Structure formats: C-alpha cells, structure tokens
PDB file of C-alpha atoms in Angstrom:
ATOM      1  CA  UNK A  55      76.454 130.167  14.483  1.00 89.00           C
ATOM      2  CA  UNK A  56      78.525 133.011  15.660  1.00 94.00           C
ATOM      3  CA  UNK A  57      80.458 134.758  13.168  1.00 97.00           C
ATOM      4  CA  UNK A  58      83.320 137.498  13.885  1.00 97.00           C
ATOM      5  CA  UNK A  59      84.790 139.731  11.288  1.00 98.00           C
ATOM      6  CA  UNK A  60      87.681 142.220  11.842  1.00 98.00           C
ATOM      7  CA  UNK A  61      87.937 145.293   9.947  1.00 98.00           C
ATOM      8  CA  UNK A  62      90.256 148.238   9.827  1.00 96.00           C
ATOM      9  CA  UNK A  63      93.384 149.600   8.018  1.00 96.00           C
ATOM     10  CA  UNK A  64      96.050 147.090   6.716  1.00 95.00           C
ATOM     11  CA  UNK A  65      98.717 149.751   7.180  1.00 98.00           C
ATOM     12  CA  UNK A  66      99.609 152.054   9.930  1.00 98.00           C
ATOM     13  CA  UNK A  67     102.479 154.506  10.359  1.00 98.00           C
ATOM     14  CA  UNK A  68     105.016 154.150  13.020  1.00 97.00           C
ATOM     15  CA  UNK A  69     103.912 156.181  16.275  1.00 97.00           C
ATOM     16  CA  UNK A  70     100.310 156.337  15.204  1.00 98.00           C
ATOM     17  CA  UNK A  71      97.280 154.366  16.401  1.00 98.00           C
ATOM     18  CA  UNK A  72      96.096 151.147  15.197  1.00 98.00           C
ATOM     19  CA  UNK A  73      92.415 150.865  15.175  1.00 98.00           C
ATOM     20  CA  UNK A  74      90.454 147.655  14.475  1.00 98.00           C
ATOM     21  CA  UNK A  75      86.797 146.887  14.963  1.00 98.00           C
ATOM     22  CA  UNK A  76      85.198 143.329  15.117  1.00 98.00           C
ATOM     23  CA  UNK A  77      81.691 142.849  14.027  1.00 98.00           C
ATOM     24  CA  UNK A  78      79.795 139.942  15.694  1.00 96.00           C
ATOM     25  CA  UNK A  79      76.797 138.414  13.853  1.00 95.00           C
ATOM     26  CA  UNK A  80      74.557 135.288  14.667  1.00 92.00           C
ATOM     27  CA  UNK A  81      74.369 136.165  18.386  1.00 89.00           C
ATOM     28  CA  UNK A  82      74.340 139.146  20.624  1.00 90.00           C
ATOM     29  CA  UNK A  83      77.383 140.624  21.953  1.00 91.00           C
ATOM     30  CA  UNK A  84      75.480 141.497  25.093  1.00 86.00           C
ATOM     31  CA  UNK A  85      75.065 137.691  25.860  1.00 71.00           C
ATOM     32  CA  UNK A  86      76.064 136.967  29.430  1.00 68.00           C
ATOM     33  CA  UNK A  87      79.232 134.866  30.183  1.00 77.00           C
ATOM     34  CA  UNK A  88      81.241 135.746  27.336  1.00 92.00           C
ATOM     35  CA  UNK A  89      84.272 137.892  26.946  1.00 95.00           C
ATOM     36  CA  UNK A  90      85.254 139.640  23.633  1.00 96.00           C
ATOM     37  CA  UNK A  91      88.993 139.502  22.934  1.00 97.00           C
ATOM     38  CA  UNK A  92      91.709 140.516  20.870  1.00 98.00           C
ATOM     39  CA  UNK A  93      94.750 138.266  20.136  1.00 98.00           C
ATOM     40  CA  UNK A  94      97.569 138.675  17.768  1.00 98.00           C
ATOM     41  CA  UNK A  95     100.227 136.816  15.798  1.00 98.00           C
ATOM     42  CA  UNK A  96     103.348 137.845  14.191  1.00 98.00           C
ATOM     43  CA  UNK A  97     104.150 136.323  10.876  1.00 97.00           C
ATOM     44  CA  UNK A  98     105.777 132.723  11.746  1.00 96.00           C
ATOM     45  CA  UNK A  99     105.385 133.279  15.568  1.00 97.00           C
ATOM     46  CA  UNK A 100     103.079 132.317  18.233  1.00 97.00           C
ATOM     47  CA  UNK A 101      99.777 133.828  19.692  1.00 98.00           C
ATOM     48  CA  UNK A 102      99.634 136.880  21.998  1.00 98.00           C
ATOM     49  CA  UNK A 103      96.661 137.884  23.950  1.00 98.00           C
ATOM     50  CA  UNK A 104      96.027 141.716  23.810  1.00 98.00           C
ATOM     51  CA  UNK A 105      92.983 141.904  26.219  1.00 98.00           C
ATOM     52  CA  UNK A 106      89.404 141.575  26.345  1.00 97.00           C
ATOM     53  CA  UNK A 107      86.165 143.189  27.335  1.00 96.00           C
ATOM     54  CA  UNK A 108      83.028 142.145  28.926  1.00 93.00           C
ATOM     55  CA  UNK A 109      79.642 143.522  27.948  1.00 83.00           C
ATOM     56  CA  UNK A 110      79.643 145.344  31.132  1.00 85.00           C
ATOM     57  CA  UNK A 111      82.414 147.480  30.085  1.00 88.00           C
ATOM     58  CA  UNK A 112      85.036 145.639  32.226  1.00 93.00           C
ATOM     59  CA  UNK A 113      88.410 145.306  30.435  1.00 96.00           C
ATOM     60  CA  UNK A 114      91.517 143.273  31.251  1.00 96.00           C
ATOM     61  CA  UNK A 115      94.719 143.726  29.229  1.00 97.00           C
ATOM     62  CA  UNK A 116      98.122 142.055  28.847  1.00 97.00           C
ATOM     63  CA  UNK A 117     100.332 143.765  31.040  1.00 95.00           C
ATOM     64  CA  UNK A 118     103.050 144.092  28.417  1.00 96.00           C
ATOM     65  CA  UNK A 119     100.760 146.122  26.270  1.00 97.00           C
ATOM     66  CA  UNK A 120      98.508 147.572  28.961  1.00 96.00           C
ATOM     67  CA  UNK A 121      99.810 151.327  28.568  1.00 97.00           C
ATOM     68  CA  UNK A 122      99.010 151.436  24.924  1.00 98.00           C
ATOM     69  CA  UNK A 123      95.758 149.482  24.480  1.00 98.00           C
ATOM     70  CA  UNK A 124      92.110 150.338  24.890  1.00 98.00           C
ATOM     71  CA  UNK A 125      89.321 147.976  24.057  1.00 98.00           C
ATOM     72  CA  UNK A 126      85.735 149.288  23.902  1.00 96.00           C
ATOM     73  CA  UNK A 127      82.284 147.729  23.048  1.00 94.00           C
ATOM     74  CA  UNK A 128      79.238 149.182  21.243  1.00 93.00           C
ATOM     75  CA  UNK A 129      76.413 146.725  22.117  1.00 91.00           C
ATOM     76  CA  UNK A 130      73.984 148.918  19.649  1.00 92.00           C
ATOM     77  CA  UNK A 131      76.130 147.866  16.629  1.00 95.00           C
ATOM     78  CA  UNK A 132      77.038 144.423  18.134  1.00 94.00           C
ATOM     79  CA  UNK A 133      80.796 145.557  17.758  1.00 96.00           C
ATOM     80  CA  UNK A 134      83.886 145.780  19.911  1.00 97.00           C
ATOM     81  CA  UNK A 135      87.281 147.689  19.132  1.00 98.00           C
ATOM     82  CA  UNK A 136      90.782 147.788  19.680  1.00 98.00           C
ATOM     83  CA  UNK A 137      93.156 150.702  19.779  1.00 98.00           C
ATOM     84  CA  UNK A 138      96.884 150.310  20.115  1.00 98.00           C
ATOM     85  CA  UNK A 139      98.952 153.478  20.338  1.00 97.00           C
ATOM     86  CA  UNK A 140     102.298 154.547  19.586  1.00 97.00           C
ATOM     87  CA  UNK A 141     102.867 151.503  17.285  1.00 98.00           C
ATOM     88  CA  UNK A 142     106.218 150.404  15.961  1.00 98.00           C
ATOM     89  CA  UNK A 143     107.330 147.678  13.486  1.00 97.00           C
ATOM     90  CA  UNK A 144     107.182 145.150  16.297  1.00 98.00           C
ATOM     91  CA  UNK A 145     103.165 145.548  16.208  1.00 98.00           C
ATOM     92  CA  UNK A 146     103.081 144.268  12.685  1.00 98.00           C
ATOM     93  CA  UNK A 147     100.825 140.949  13.073  1.00 98.00           C
ATOM     94  CA  UNK A 148      97.665 139.317  12.055  1.00 98.00           C
ATOM     95  CA  UNK A 149      95.099 140.492  14.576  1.00 98.00           C
ATOM     96  CA  UNK A 150      92.208 138.216  15.605  1.00 98.00           C
ATOM     97  CA  UNK A 151      89.111 139.050  17.579  1.00 98.00           C
ATOM     98  CA  UNK A 152      87.471 136.067  19.356  1.00 98.00           C
ATOM     99  CA  UNK A 153      84.713 135.288  21.742  1.00 96.00           C
ATOM    100  CA  UNK A 154      85.877 133.748  24.980  1.00 95.00           C
ATOM    101  CA  UNK A 155      83.861 131.581  27.525  1.00 92.00           C
ATOM    102  CA  UNK A 156      85.278 132.082  31.000  1.00 90.00           C
ATOM    103  CA  UNK A 157      83.704 130.213  33.942  1.00 86.00           C
ATOM    104  CA  UNK A 158      85.453 129.285  37.246  1.00 86.00           C
ATOM    105  CA  UNK A 159      88.982 129.632  35.894  1.00 87.00           C
ATOM    106  CA  UNK A 160      88.377 127.948  32.510  1.00 90.00           C
ATOM    107  CA  UNK A 161      88.931 130.443  29.770  1.00 93.00           C
ATOM    108  CA  UNK A 162      89.125 129.397  26.088  1.00 94.00           C
ATOM    109  CA  UNK A 163      88.126 131.165  22.763  1.00 96.00           C
ATOM    110  CA  UNK A 164      85.416 129.295  21.012  1.00 95.00           C
ATOM    111  CA  UNK A 165      84.790 131.435  18.006  1.00 96.00           C
ATOM    112  CA  UNK A 166      87.631 133.442  16.197  1.00 98.00           C
ATOM    113  CA  UNK A 167      87.580 135.889  13.252  1.00 98.00           C
ATOM    114  CA  UNK A 168      89.564 135.064  10.042  1.00 98.00           C
ATOM    115  CA  UNK A 169      92.070 137.563  11.180  1.00 98.00           C
ATOM    116  CA  UNK A 170      93.514 140.767   9.645  1.00 98.00           C
ATOM    117  CA  UNK A 171      97.040 141.623   8.944  1.00 98.00           C
ATOM    118  CA  UNK A 172      98.281 145.029  10.116  1.00 98.00           C
ATOM    119  CA  UNK A 173     101.507 146.327   8.884  1.00 98.00           C
ATOM    120  CA  UNK A 174     103.383 149.080  10.698  1.00 98.00           C
ATOM    121  CA  UNK A 175     105.574 150.978   8.175  1.00 96.00           C
ATOM    122  CA  UNK A 176     106.167 154.388   6.883  1.00 95.00           C
TER     123      UNK A 176
ATOM    124  CA  UNK B 130     104.828 136.534  34.669  1.00 91.00           C
ATOM    125  CA  UNK B 131     103.325 133.153  34.061  1.00 95.00           C
ATOM    126  CA  UNK B 132     104.787 130.947  31.202  1.00 97.00           C
ATOM    127  CA  UNK B 133     103.773 127.896  29.415  1.00 98.00           C
ATOM    128  CA  UNK B 134     106.514 125.870  27.630  1.00 98.00           C
ATOM    129  CA  UNK B 135     105.784 123.485  24.691  1.00 98.00           C
ATOM    130  CA  UNK B 136     108.300 121.578  22.475  1.00 98.00           C
ATOM    131  CA  UNK B 137     108.866 123.461  19.224  1.00 98.00           C
ATOM    132  CA  UNK B 138     108.063 120.498  17.070  1.00 98.00           C
ATOM    133  CA  UNK B 139     106.700 116.968  17.513  1.00 98.00           C
ATOM    134  CA  UNK B 140     106.887 114.235  14.800  1.00 98.00           C
ATOM    135  CA  UNK B 141     104.517 111.253  14.418  1.00 97.00           C
ATOM    136  CA  UNK B 142     103.664 108.670  11.858  1.00 97.00           C
ATOM    137  CA  UNK B 143     100.338 108.204  10.449  1.00 97.00           C
ATOM    138  CA  UNK B 144      98.110 105.999  12.650  1.00 97.00           C
ATOM    139  CA  UNK B 145     100.331 106.427  15.682  1.00 98.00           C
ATOM    140  CA  UNK B 146      99.618 108.418  18.865  1.00 98.00           C
ATOM    141  CA  UNK B 147     101.039 112.040  19.195  1.00 98.00           C
ATOM    142  CA  UNK B 148     101.510 113.619  22.548  1.00 98.00           C
ATOM    143  CA  UNK B 149     102.305 117.346  23.001  1.00 98.00           C
ATOM    144  CA  UNK B 150     103.192 118.538  26.409  1.00 98.00           C
ATOM    145  CA  UNK B 151     102.597 122.079  27.846  1.00 98.00           C
ATOM    146  CA  UNK B 152     104.499 122.791  31.024  1.00 98.00           C
ATOM    147  CA  UNK B 153     103.917 125.672  33.697  1.00 98.00           C
ATOM    148  CA  UNK B 154     104.342 126.061  37.364  1.00 97.00           C
ATOM    149  CA  UNK B 155     101.545 124.275  39.033  1.00 97.00           C
ATOM    150  CA  UNK B 156      99.625 124.164  35.750  1.00 97.00           C
ATOM    151  CA  UNK B 157      97.584 121.261  37.107  1.00 97.00           C
ATOM    152  CA  UNK B 158      95.836 123.800  39.488  1.00 96.00           C
ATOM    153  CA  UNK B 159      94.575 125.712  36.584  1.00 96.00           C
ATOM    154  CA  UNK B 160      92.456 124.852  33.427  1.00 97.00           C
ATOM    155  CA  UNK B 161      94.178 124.207  30.228  1.00 97.00           C
ATOM    156  CA  UNK B 162      92.956 124.437  26.671  1.00 98.00           C
ATOM    157  CA  UNK B 163      94.457 123.621  23.278  1.00 98.00           C
ATOM    158  CA  UNK B 164      94.114 125.112  19.996  1.00 98.00           C
ATOM    159  CA  UNK B 165      95.008 123.706  16.414  1.00 98.00           C
ATOM    160  CA  UNK B 166      96.072 126.154  13.763  1.00 98.00           C
ATOM    161  CA  UNK B 167      96.633 125.280  10.186  1.00 97.00           C
ATOM    162  CA  UNK B 168      98.416 127.538   7.965  1.00 95.00           C
ATOM    163  CA  UNK B 169      96.632 130.670   7.075  1.00 95.00           C
ATOM    164  CA  UNK B 170      93.651 129.823   9.313  1.00 97.00           C
ATOM    165  CA  UNK B 171      92.618 131.223  12.674  1.00 98.00           C
ATOM    166  CA  UNK B 172      93.055 128.749  15.721  1.00 98.00           C
ATOM    167  CA  UNK B 173      90.362 126.375  16.565  1.00 98.00           C
ATOM    168  CA  UNK B 174      89.787 124.904  20.003  1.00 98.00           C
ATOM    169  CA  UNK B 175      90.345 121.070  20.401  1.00 98.00           C
ATOM    170  CA  UNK B 176      90.301 120.902  24.068  1.00 98.00           C
ATOM    171  CA  UNK B 177      89.110 123.026  26.699  1.00 97.00           C
ATOM    172  CA  UNK B 178      88.686 122.871  30.489  1.00 97.00           C
ATOM    173  CA  UNK B 179      91.791 120.201  30.381  1.00 97.00           C
ATOM    174  CA  UNK B 180      89.949 117.279  28.828  1.00 97.00           C
ATOM    175  CA  UNK B 181      86.753 118.409  27.388  1.00 97.00           C
ATOM    176  CA  UNK B 182      86.110 118.137  23.503  1.00 97.00           C
ATOM    177  CA  UNK B 183      83.971 120.686  21.651  1.00 96.00           C
ATOM    178  CA  UNK B 184      81.334 119.411  19.509  1.00 95.00           C
ATOM    179  CA  UNK B 185      82.827 118.535  15.903  1.00 96.00           C
ATOM    180  CA  UNK B 186      86.223 117.627  17.160  1.00 98.00           C
ATOM    181  CA  UNK B 187      87.117 114.002  16.552  1.00 97.00           C
ATOM    182  CA  UNK B 188      87.349 111.654  19.438  1.00 97.00           C
ATOM    183  CA  UNK B 189      91.063 110.974  18.682  1.00 98.00           C
ATOM    184  CA  UNK B 190      91.690 114.290  20.332  1.00 98.00           C
ATOM    185  CA  UNK B 191      92.036 114.004  24.144  1.00 98.00           C
ATOM    186  CA  UNK B 192      93.871 116.020  26.893  1.00 98.00           C
ATOM    187  CA  UNK B 193      94.799 115.884  30.514  1.00 98.00           C
ATOM    188  CA  UNK B 194      96.366 118.162  33.066  1.00 98.00           C
ATOM    189  CA  UNK B 195      98.170 117.250  36.277  1.00 97.00           C
ATOM    190  CA  UNK B 196     101.167 118.463  38.254  1.00 97.00           C
ATOM    191  CA  UNK B 197     103.111 120.941  36.149  1.00 98.00           C
ATOM    192  CA  UNK B 198     102.190 119.462  32.728  1.00 98.00           C
ATOM    193  CA  UNK B 199      99.146 119.517  30.515  1.00 98.00           C
ATOM    194  CA  UNK B 200      99.082 117.014  27.512  1.00 98.00           C
ATOM    195  CA  UNK B 201      97.356 116.898  24.237  1.00 98.00           C
ATOM    196  CA  UNK B 202      97.062 113.264  22.879  1.00 98.00           C
ATOM    197  CA  UNK B 203      96.097 112.457  19.370  1.00 98.00           C
ATOM    198  CA  UNK B 204      95.400 108.955  18.787  1.00 98.00           C
ATOM    199  CA  UNK B 205      95.458 107.443  15.349  1.00 97.00           C
ATOM    200  CA  UNK B 206      97.029 110.652  13.899  1.00 98.00           C
ATOM    201  CA  UNK B 207      96.048 111.497  10.266  1.00 97.00           C
ATOM    202  CA  UNK B 208      97.682 113.607   7.853  1.00 97.00           C
ATOM    203  CA  UNK B 209      95.046 116.310   8.298  1.00 97.00           C
ATOM    204  CA  UNK B 210      96.148 116.660  12.013  1.00 98.00           C
ATOM    205  CA  UNK B 211      99.392 118.317  10.744  1.00 98.00           C
ATOM    206  CA  UNK B 212      99.272 121.708  12.181  1.00 98.00           C
ATOM    207  CA  UNK B 213     100.556 124.057  14.829  1.00 98.00           C
ATOM    208  CA  UNK B 214      98.997 123.442  18.439  1.00 98.00           C
ATOM    209  CA  UNK B 215      99.101 125.971  21.299  1.00 98.00           C
ATOM    210  CA  UNK B 216      98.065 125.506  24.777  1.00 98.00           C
ATOM    211  CA  UNK B 217      96.475 128.220  26.921  1.00 98.00           C
ATOM    212  CA  UNK B 218      95.550 128.953  30.444  1.00 97.00           C
ATOM    213  CA  UNK B 219      94.333 131.848  32.675  1.00 96.00           C
ATOM    214  CA  UNK B 220      96.735 133.159  35.268  1.00 93.00           C
ATOM    215  CA  UNK B 221      96.525 136.186  37.557  1.00 90.00           C
ATOM    216  CA  UNK B 222      94.107 137.992  35.202  1.00 91.00           C
ATOM    217  CA  UNK B 223      95.931 137.389  32.131  1.00 94.00           C
ATOM    218  CA  UNK B 224      95.540 134.802  29.207  1.00 96.00           C
ATOM    219  CA  UNK B 225      98.779 132.938  28.587  1.00 97.00           C
ATOM    220  CA  UNK B 226      99.537 131.026  25.446  1.00 98.00           C
ATOM    221  CA  UNK B 227     102.457 128.393  25.052  1.00 98.00           C
ATOM    222  CA  UNK B 228     104.946 129.094  22.222  1.00 98.00           C
ATOM    223  CA  UNK B 229     103.167 126.513  20.050  1.00 98.00           C
ATOM    224  CA  UNK B 230     104.263 123.068  18.808  1.00 98.00           C
ATOM    225  CA  UNK B 231     104.425 121.917  15.156  1.00 98.00           C
ATOM    226  CA  UNK B 232     102.987 118.539  14.703  1.00 98.00           C
ATOM    227  CA  UNK B 233     104.435 116.865  11.599  1.00 98.00           C
ATOM    228  CA  UNK B 234     102.910 113.716  10.117  1.00 97.00           C
ATOM    229  CA  UNK B 235     105.346 111.777   8.298  1.00 91.00           C
TER     230      UNK B 235
END
C-alpha cells in the first residue's frame, strides 16, 4: 500500500517561498508510469492542480501558477518537493501530494497524502 | 483554458439514485474521473477512465461520459455517500477539476 505524507512549515510570510516535501512509502517513487503531483484546496473551496513531476524529472505546471512553481524529485530519499514563491494570502490552502496514474489521456490520482494546511500571514 | 462545470449541490433520498453531472467542451473525447471527499479528508477516486471502479469502491458507483457531459451515478444511495464530489480531466497538458458538487442525503 502506497503512503504519502506531506511535511513543511504551516505558516509562511507574504512574499516568501512556500516549501513542502512529500515522502512516499510502500513503493518506489521511481516506479514507471506514475506522476507525482501537488494539489491544493483553499478552505471551503474546490481542488486546484498545481503541477506534477515524472521520475525522469519532466515537469508540468498549472499555467496560472507556472511562473511561481518548482517541483523537484529526490529518488534517493523517495521524496518530491514543491516550492511556490512570492506567496500571498490567496495561497493559503490545504496542500496535498498525490500519485497520479497517467496513460493514453487517462489521468487520475489514486493515492493521496492527508494534506497539510499552509497559511500565509505576517 | 478548459473548464468543467458541476452543479453546486444535489440532494437525494436514501435508497434512491443520485446523478451528478460534469460538463465541458467535447468532454466525451477525453477521459473523466470522479473523486469523493468527506469533510477533513483527502479525496478518493471512485471512478476513473470514465466508467472504471477502483477496487474497494462499491458497485453502486458508476460513471459515463459522452458528448459534453460526464455523469457519476450512485444507485441505492446511502447516508455514508454524503460528501463533495469532483470531476477531473486532462486537457492540453493540464489537470482540470470541476468546481465540486455537494451531495446531500436526506
């Protein structure tokens, strides 16, 4: 059973960089065919895809966040990470990491972390 | 950018059939999936690739996708099915979520 766990600061100051790490257990992050994703959800609102990374290092990002986002992977630690710079209050949300199966246009997240709340405030 | 539209809320009586729609331009040409999210919990996928159920998801959950609309159907709805439901698709190298539908079982 694959397990994902987010970690990182729960409070970030405006204009600074939000940094989160997702640790994967129960399976290798290097397994082929899977994308490792970040998704966020402001309180009381819907889901927003931030982006994902393949084990080759290939990344794709939500166009609305692309200029501020970097996702990286550390296969030696079985972790992948999110950096979102120049944050504002609008970036306050629960941040989820997830594993995505992606094949022939079919994309879905089959394993999710529990989520971590990140608040942006001075 | 591509958009998926869901009704904000759907109500259903216990034991009845609930249908939640997700609309998008030529959505039937893409694959849709559906997530269930209970309060304080991460989403779980209940339907993927339009109509496939992951192991452990009850048979009362089914999906279809044609034209501009994907539909999640819950037959014999139970109180435990009360949750938020999100559709999702892949378009132009981007993951797109619908706005979500709150299913109330009353």
